[in-house]
Amino acid sequence: MTHDRPVDPDLDTDATDTAGTTVPQHLRWSSVALVALGGTLGAALRELLVLAFPVTGSLDVVIFCINLSGALALGVLLEALLRSGPEDDRRRHLRLLLGTGVLGGYTTYSTLATQTARLVGDGQAGLAVLYSLGTLLLGALATWTGIALASWLRRPRSSRRSA
């Protein structure tokens, strides 16, 4: 079968339900299980770090670092998967387990929102703006850095030396 347009990589045309229709990736129990398992592991890792490094001031630096390191790791992961070949079941499962699951559970932008609201409530609106915008902008920069790093690492060694 040929397609005139790109096919959604999350739509596995080999998987069908009992009626014979194609089942989207996000509706398959195997995909949901991968994301749930990864999310559990990522959230557990985040909780371990939060417990190991308790908040000492008005700003939670640990969550800030978790969100930035998660953004960097997501950039590395997705670029590495993209450069490792065409989308297949193995890459799709790695993306769901590690990207959506582990890194989705590891990072916590809901805590960013809660902490920003707490800072505003405590009369520290300037710090709240700096914290929230800093996290978002530095998170975008971290993702871009991760993409660039994975791109550089996937190049042949000879071209890495000249870069």
Coordinates of N, CA and C in Angstrom, one line a residue:
M1 N 0.8 -1.2 0.0 CA 0.0 0.0 0.0 C 0.9 1.2 0.0
T2 N 0.6 2.2 -0.8 CA 1.4 3.5 -0.9 C 0.5 4.6 -0.3
H3 N 1.2 5.6 0.2 CA 0.5 6.7 0.8 C 0.9 8.0 0.1
D4 N 0.0 8.9 -0.1 CA 0.3 10.2 -0.7 C 0.8 11.2 0.3
R5 N 0.5 10.9 1.6 CA 0.9 11.8 2.7 C 1.7 11.0 3.7
P6 N 2.4 11.7 4.6 CA 3.1 11.0 5.7 C 2.1 10.3 6.5
V7 N 2.6 9.2 7.1 CA 1.8 8.4 8.0 C 2.2 8.7 9.4
D8 N 1.2 8.9 10.3 CA 1.5 9.1 11.7 C 2.3 7.9 12.2
P9 N 3.5 8.2 12.8 CA 4.3 7.0 13.3 C 3.7 6.3 14.5
D10 N 2.7 6.9 15.2 CA 2.0 6.3 16.3 C 0.9 5.4 15.8
L11 N 0.6 5.4 14.5 CA -0.5 4.6 13.9 C 0.1 3.4 13.3
D12 N 0.1 2.3 14.0 CA 0.6 1.0 13.6 C -0.4 0.3 12.7
T13 N -0.2 0.3 11.4 CA -1.2 -0.2 10.5 C -1.4 -1.7 10.6
D14 N -0.5 -2.4 11.4 CA -0.6 -3.9 11.5 C -1.5 -4.3 12.7
A15 N -1.8 -3.3 13.6 CA -2.6 -3.7 14.7 C -4.1 -3.4 14.4
T16 N -4.9 -4.3 14.6 CA -6.4 -4.1 14.4 C -7.1 -4.7 15.6
D17 N -8.3 -4.1 15.7 CA -9.2 -4.6 16.8 C -10.0 -5.7 16.3
T18 N -11.0 -6.2 17.1 CA -11.8 -7.3 16.8 C -12.7 -7.1 15.6
A19 N -13.0 -5.8 15.3 CA -13.8 -5.4 14.1 C -13.0 -5.3 12.9
G20 N -11.6 -5.4 13.0 CA -10.8 -5.3 11.8 C -10.3 -3.9 11.5
T21 N -10.6 -2.9 12.4 CA -10.2 -1.6 12.1 C -8.8 -1.3 12.8
T22 N -8.1 -0.4 12.3 CA -6.8 0.0 12.9 C -6.9 0.6 14.2
V23 N -6.1 0.2 15.2 CA -6.1 0.7 16.5 C -5.0 1.7 16.7
P24 N -5.2 3.0 17.0 CA -4.2 3.9 17.2 C -3.3 3.5 18.4
Q25 N -2.0 3.9 18.3 CA -1.0 3.6 19.3 C -1.5 3.9 20.7
H26 N -2.1 5.1 20.9 CA -2.4 5.6 22.2 C -3.6 4.8 22.8
L27 N -4.3 4.0 22.1 CA -5.4 3.2 22.6 C -5.0 1.7 22.8
R28 N -3.8 1.4 22.6 CA -3.3 0.0 22.9 C -2.9 -0.2 24.3
W29 N -3.3 -1.3 24.9 CA -2.9 -1.5 26.3 C -1.4 -1.7 26.4
S30 N -0.7 -2.2 25.5 CA 0.8 -2.3 25.6 C 1.4 -1.0 25.6
S31 N 0.9 0.0 24.9 CA 1.5 1.3 24.9 C 1.2 2.0 26.2
V32 N 0.0 1.9 26.7 CA -0.4 2.5 28.0 C 0.4 1.9 29.1
A33 N 0.7 0.6 29.0 CA 1.5 -0.1 30.1 C 3.0 0.4 30.0
L34 N 3.5 0.6 28.8 CA 4.9 1.2 28.7 C 5.0 2.6 29.4
V35 N 4.0 3.4 29.0 CA 4.0 4.8 29.6 C 3.8 4.7 31.1
A36 N 2.9 3.9 31.6 CA 2.7 3.8 33.0 C 3.9 3.3 33.8
L37 N 4.5 2.3 33.2 CA 5.8 1.8 33.8 C 6.8 2.8 33.9
G38 N 7.1 3.5 32.7 CA 8.1 4.5 32.7 C 7.7 5.7 33.6
G39 N 6.5 6.1 33.6 CA 6.0 7.2 34.5 C 6.3 6.9 35.9
T40 N 6.0 5.7 36.3 CA 6.2 5.2 37.7 C 7.7 5.3 38.0
L41 N 8.6 4.9 37.1 CA 10.0 4.9 37.4 C 10.5 6.4 37.4
G42 N 10.0 7.2 36.5 CA 10.4 8.6 36.5 C 10.0 9.4 37.7
A43 N 8.7 9.2 38.1 CA 8.2 9.8 39.3 C 9.0 9.4 40.6
A44 N 9.3 8.1 40.6 CA 10.1 7.6 41.8 C 11.5 8.2 41.8
L45 N 12.1 8.3 40.7 CA 13.4 9.0 40.6 C 13.3 10.4 41.1
R46 N 12.3 11.2 40.6 CA 12.1 12.5 41.0 C 11.9 12.6 42.5
E47 N 11.1 11.7 43.1 CA 10.8 11.8 44.5 C 12.1 11.5 45.3
L48 N 12.9 10.5 44.8 CA 14.2 10.3 45.5 C 15.1 11.5 45.6
L49 N 15.1 12.2 44.5 CA 15.9 13.5 44.4 C 15.4 14.5 45.3
V50 N 14.0 14.7 45.3 CA 13.4 15.7 46.2 C 13.6 15.4 47.7
L51 N 13.6 14.1 48.0 CA 13.8 13.7 49.4 C 15.3 13.8 49.8
A52 N 16.2 13.6 48.8 CA 17.6 13.7 49.1 C 18.1 15.1 49.2
F53 N 17.4 16.0 48.6 CA 17.8 17.4 48.6 C 16.6 18.3 48.9
P54 N 16.3 18.4 50.2 CA 15.1 19.2 50.6 C 15.2 20.7 50.3
V55 N 14.1 21.3 50.2 CA 14.0 22.8 49.9 C 14.6 23.5 51.1
T56 N 15.5 24.4 50.9 CA 16.0 25.2 52.0 C 15.6 26.7 52.0
G57 N 15.2 27.2 50.9 CA 14.8 28.6 50.8 C 13.4 28.7 50.2
S58 N 13.1 29.8 49.6 CA 11.8 30.0 49.0 C 11.7 29.4 47.6
L59 N 12.8 29.0 47.0 CA 12.8 28.5 45.7 C 13.3 27.1 45.7
D60 N 12.6 26.2 45.0 CA 12.9 24.8 45.0 C 13.9 24.5 43.8
V61 N 15.1 24.6 44.1 CA 16.2 24.4 43.1 C 16.2 23.0 42.5
V62 N 15.8 22.0 43.3 CA 15.9 20.6 42.9 C 14.9 20.4 41.8
I63 N 13.6 20.9 41.9 CA 12.6 20.8 40.9 C 13.1 21.5 39.6
F64 N 13.7 22.7 39.8 CA 14.2 23.5 38.7 C 15.2 22.6 37.9
C65 N 16.2 22.0 38.6 CA 17.2 21.2 38.0 C 16.6 19.9 37.4
I66 N 15.6 19.3 38.0 CA 14.9 18.1 37.5 C 14.3 18.5 36.1
N67 N 13.6 19.6 36.1 CA 12.9 20.0 34.9 C 13.9 20.3 33.7
L68 N 15.0 20.9 34.0 CA 16.0 21.2 33.0 C 16.7 20.0 32.5
S69 N 17.1 19.1 33.5 CA 17.8 17.9 33.1 C 16.8 17.0 32.3
G70 N 15.5 17.0 32.6 CA 14.6 16.2 31.9 C 14.4 16.7 30.5
A71 N 14.4 18.0 30.3 CA 14.3 18.6 29.0 C 15.5 18.3 28.1
L72 N 16.7 18.4 28.7 CA 17.9 18.0 28.0 C 17.9 16.5 27.6
A73 N 17.5 15.6 28.5 CA 17.4 14.2 28.2 C 16.4 13.9 27.2
L74 N 15.3 14.6 27.2 CA 14.2 14.4 26.1 C 14.8 14.8 24.8
G75 N 15.5 15.9 24.7 CA 16.1 16.3 23.4 C 17.1 15.3 22.9
V76 N 17.9 14.8 23.8 CA 18.9 13.7 23.4 C 18.2 12.5 22.9
L77 N 17.2 12.0 23.7 CA 16.5 10.8 23.4 C 15.8 10.9 22.1
L78 N 15.0 11.9 21.9 CA 14.2 12.0 20.6 C 15.1 12.2 19.4
E79 N 16.2 12.9 19.5 CA 17.1 13.1 18.4 C 17.8 11.8 18.1
A80 N 18.2 11.1 19.1 CA 19.0 9.8 18.9 C 18.0 8.8 18.3
L81 N 16.8 8.7 18.7 CA 15.8 7.8 18.1 C 15.6 8.2 16.6
L82 N 15.4 9.5 16.4 CA 15.2 9.9 15.0 C 16.4 9.6 14.1
R83 N 17.6 9.7 14.6 CA 18.8 9.5 13.8 C 19.2 8.0 13.7
S84 N 18.5 7.2 14.5 CA 18.9 5.8 14.5 C 18.2 5.0 13.4
G85 N 17.3 5.6 12.7 CA 16.6 4.9 11.6 C 15.1 5.2 11.6
P86 N 14.4 4.6 10.6 CA 13.0 4.9 10.5 C 12.2 4.3 11.7
E87 N 11.1 5.0 12.0 CA 10.3 4.6 13.1 C 9.9 3.1 13.0
D88 N 10.1 2.3 14.0 CA 9.7 0.9 14.0 C 9.2 0.6 15.4
D89 N 8.8 -0.6 15.7 CA 8.2 -0.9 17.0 C 9.2 -0.7 18.1
R90 N 10.5 -1.1 17.9 CA 11.5 -0.9 19.0 C 11.6 0.6 19.3
R91 N 11.8 1.4 18.3 CA 12.0 2.9 18.6 C 10.7 3.5 19.2
R92 N 9.6 3.1 18.7 CA 8.3 3.6 19.2 C 8.2 3.2 20.7
H93 N 8.5 1.9 21.0 CA 8.4 1.5 22.4 C 9.4 2.2 23.3
L94 N 10.6 2.4 22.8 CA 11.6 3.2 23.6 C 11.1 4.6 23.8
R95 N 10.5 5.3 22.8 CA 10.0 6.6 22.9 C 8.9 6.7 24.0
L96 N 8.0 5.7 23.9 CA 6.9 5.7 24.9 C 7.4 5.4 26.3
L97 N 8.2 4.4 26.4 CA 8.7 4.1 27.8 C 9.6 5.2 28.4
L98 N 10.6 5.6 27.6 CA 11.6 6.6 28.2 C 11.2 8.0 28.0
G99 N 10.7 8.4 26.9 CA 10.3 9.8 26.6 C 9.0 10.2 27.4
T100 N 7.9 9.6 26.9 CA 6.6 9.9 27.5 C 6.5 9.4 28.9
G101 N 7.0 8.2 29.2 CA 6.9 7.6 30.5 C 7.9 8.1 31.5
V102 N 9.2 7.7 31.4 CA 10.2 8.1 32.4 C 10.4 9.6 32.5
L103 N 10.6 10.2 31.4 CA 10.9 11.7 31.5 C 9.6 12.5 31.7
G104 N 8.5 12.0 31.3 CA 7.2 12.6 31.7 C 6.9 12.5 33.2
G105 N 7.3 11.4 33.8 CA 7.1 11.3 35.2 C 8.2 12.0 36.0
Y106 N 9.4 12.1 35.4 CA 10.5 12.7 36.1 C 10.3 14.2 36.2
T107 N 9.9 14.8 35.1 CA 9.7 16.3 35.1 C 8.4 16.6 35.7
T108 N 8.2 17.8 36.2 CA 7.0 18.2 36.8 C 6.7 19.6 36.7
Y109 N 6.0 19.9 35.6 CA 5.6 21.3 35.4 C 4.4 21.7 36.2
S110 N 3.7 20.8 36.7 CA 2.6 21.1 37.7 C 3.2 21.7 38.9
T111 N 4.3 21.1 39.4 CA 5.0 21.7 40.6 C 5.5 23.1 40.3
L112 N 6.0 23.3 39.1 CA 6.5 24.6 38.7 C 5.3 25.6 38.8
A113 N 4.1 25.2 38.3 CA 3.0 26.1 38.4 C 2.6 26.4 39.9
T114 N 2.6 25.3 40.7 CA 2.2 25.4 42.1 C 3.2 26.3 42.9
Q115 N 4.5 26.1 42.6 CA 5.6 26.9 43.2 C 5.5 28.4 42.8
T116 N 5.2 28.6 41.5 CA 5.0 30.0 41.1 C 3.9 30.7 41.8
A117 N 2.8 30.0 41.9 CA 1.6 30.5 42.6 C 1.9 30.8 44.1
R118 N 2.7 29.9 44.7 CA 3.1 30.1 46.1 C 4.0 31.3 46.3
L119 N 4.9 31.5 45.3 CA 5.8 32.6 45.4 C 5.0 33.9 45.3
V120 N 4.0 33.9 44.3 CA 3.2 35.1 44.2 C 2.4 35.4 45.5
G121 N 1.8 34.3 46.0 CA 1.1 34.4 47.3 C 1.9 34.9 48.4
D122 N 3.2 34.6 48.4 CA 4.1 35.0 49.5 C 4.7 36.4 49.2
G123 N 4.2 37.1 48.2 CA 4.6 38.5 47.9 C 5.9 38.5 47.1
Q124 N 6.3 37.4 46.5 CA 7.6 37.4 45.7 C 7.3 37.3 44.2
A125 N 6.5 38.2 43.7 CA 6.0 38.1 42.3 C 7.2 38.2 41.3
G126 N 8.2 39.0 41.6 CA 9.4 39.1 40.8 C 10.1 37.8 40.7
L127 N 10.3 37.1 41.8 CA 11.0 35.8 41.8 C 10.1 34.8 41.1
A128 N 8.8 34.9 41.3 CA 7.9 33.9 40.6 C 8.0 34.1 39.1
V129 N 8.0 35.3 38.6 CA 8.2 35.5 37.1 C 9.5 35.0 36.7
L130 N 10.6 35.3 37.4 CA 11.9 34.8 37.0 C 12.0 33.3 37.0
Y131 N 11.4 32.7 38.1 CA 11.4 31.2 38.2 C 10.7 30.6 37.1
S132 N 9.5 31.0 36.8 CA 8.6 30.4 35.8 C 9.2 30.6 34.4
L133 N 9.5 31.8 34.0 CA 10.1 32.1 32.7 C 11.5 31.5 32.5
G134 N 12.2 31.5 33.6 CA 13.6 30.9 33.5 C 13.5 29.4 33.3
T135 N 12.6 28.8 34.0 CA 12.4 27.3 33.7 C 12.0 27.0 32.3
L136 N 11.0 27.8 31.8 CA 10.5 27.6 30.4 C 11.6 27.9 29.4
L137 N 12.2 29.0 29.5 CA 13.2 29.4 28.5 C 14.5 28.5 28.6
L138 N 15.0 28.3 29.8 CA 16.1 27.4 29.9 C 15.8 26.0 29.6
G139 N 14.5 25.6 29.8 CA 14.1 24.2 29.4 C 14.1 24.1 27.9
A140 N 13.7 25.1 27.2 CA 13.7 25.1 25.7 C 15.2 25.0 25.3
L141 N 16.0 25.8 25.9 CA 17.4 25.8 25.5 C 18.1 24.4 25.9
A142 N 17.7 23.8 27.0 CA 18.2 22.5 27.3 C 17.8 21.5 26.3
T143 N 16.5 21.5 25.8 CA 16.0 20.6 24.8 C 16.8 20.8 23.5
W144 N 17.0 22.0 23.1 CA 17.8 22.3 21.9 C 19.2 21.8 22.1
T145 N 19.8 22.0 23.3 CA 21.2 21.5 23.5 C 21.2 20.0 23.4
G146 N 20.2 19.3 24.0 CA 20.1 17.8 23.9 C 20.0 17.4 22.4
I147 N 19.2 18.1 21.6 CA 19.1 17.7 20.2 C 20.5 17.9 19.5
A148 N 21.1 19.0 19.8 CA 22.4 19.3 19.2 C 23.5 18.3 19.6
L149 N 23.4 17.9 20.9 CA 24.4 16.9 21.4 C 24.2 15.6 20.8
A150 N 22.9 15.1 20.7 CA 22.7 13.8 20.1 C 23.0 13.8 18.6
S151 N 22.8 15.0 18.0 CA 23.1 15.1 16.5 C 24.6 15.0 16.4
W152 N 25.4 15.7 17.2 CA 26.8 15.7 17.2 C 27.4 14.3 17.5
L153 N 26.8 13.6 18.5 CA 27.3 12.3 18.8 C 27.0 11.2 17.8
R154 N 26.0 11.4 17.0 CA 25.6 10.5 15.9 C 26.5 10.7 14.7
R155 N 27.2 11.7 14.6 CA 28.1 12.0 13.4 C 29.3 11.1 13.4
P156 N 29.9 10.8 12.3 CA 31.1 10.0 12.3 C 32.2 10.7 13.1
R157 N 33.1 9.9 13.7 CA 34.1 10.5 14.5 C 35.0 11.5 13.8
S158 N 35.3 11.3 12.5 CA 36.1 12.2 11.7 C 35.5 13.5 11.6
S159 N 34.2 13.6 11.4 CA 33.6 14.9 11.3 C 33.4 15.6 12.6
R160 N 33.3 14.8 13.7 CA 33.2 15.4 15.1 C 34.5 16.2 15.5
R161 N 35.6 15.7 15.1 CA 36.9 16.3 15.4 C 37.0 17.7 14.7
S162 N 36.5 17.8 13.5 CA 36.6 19.1 12.8 C 35.6 20.1 13.3
A163 N 34.6 19.7 14.0 CA 33.5 20.6 14.4 C 33.9 21.4 15.6

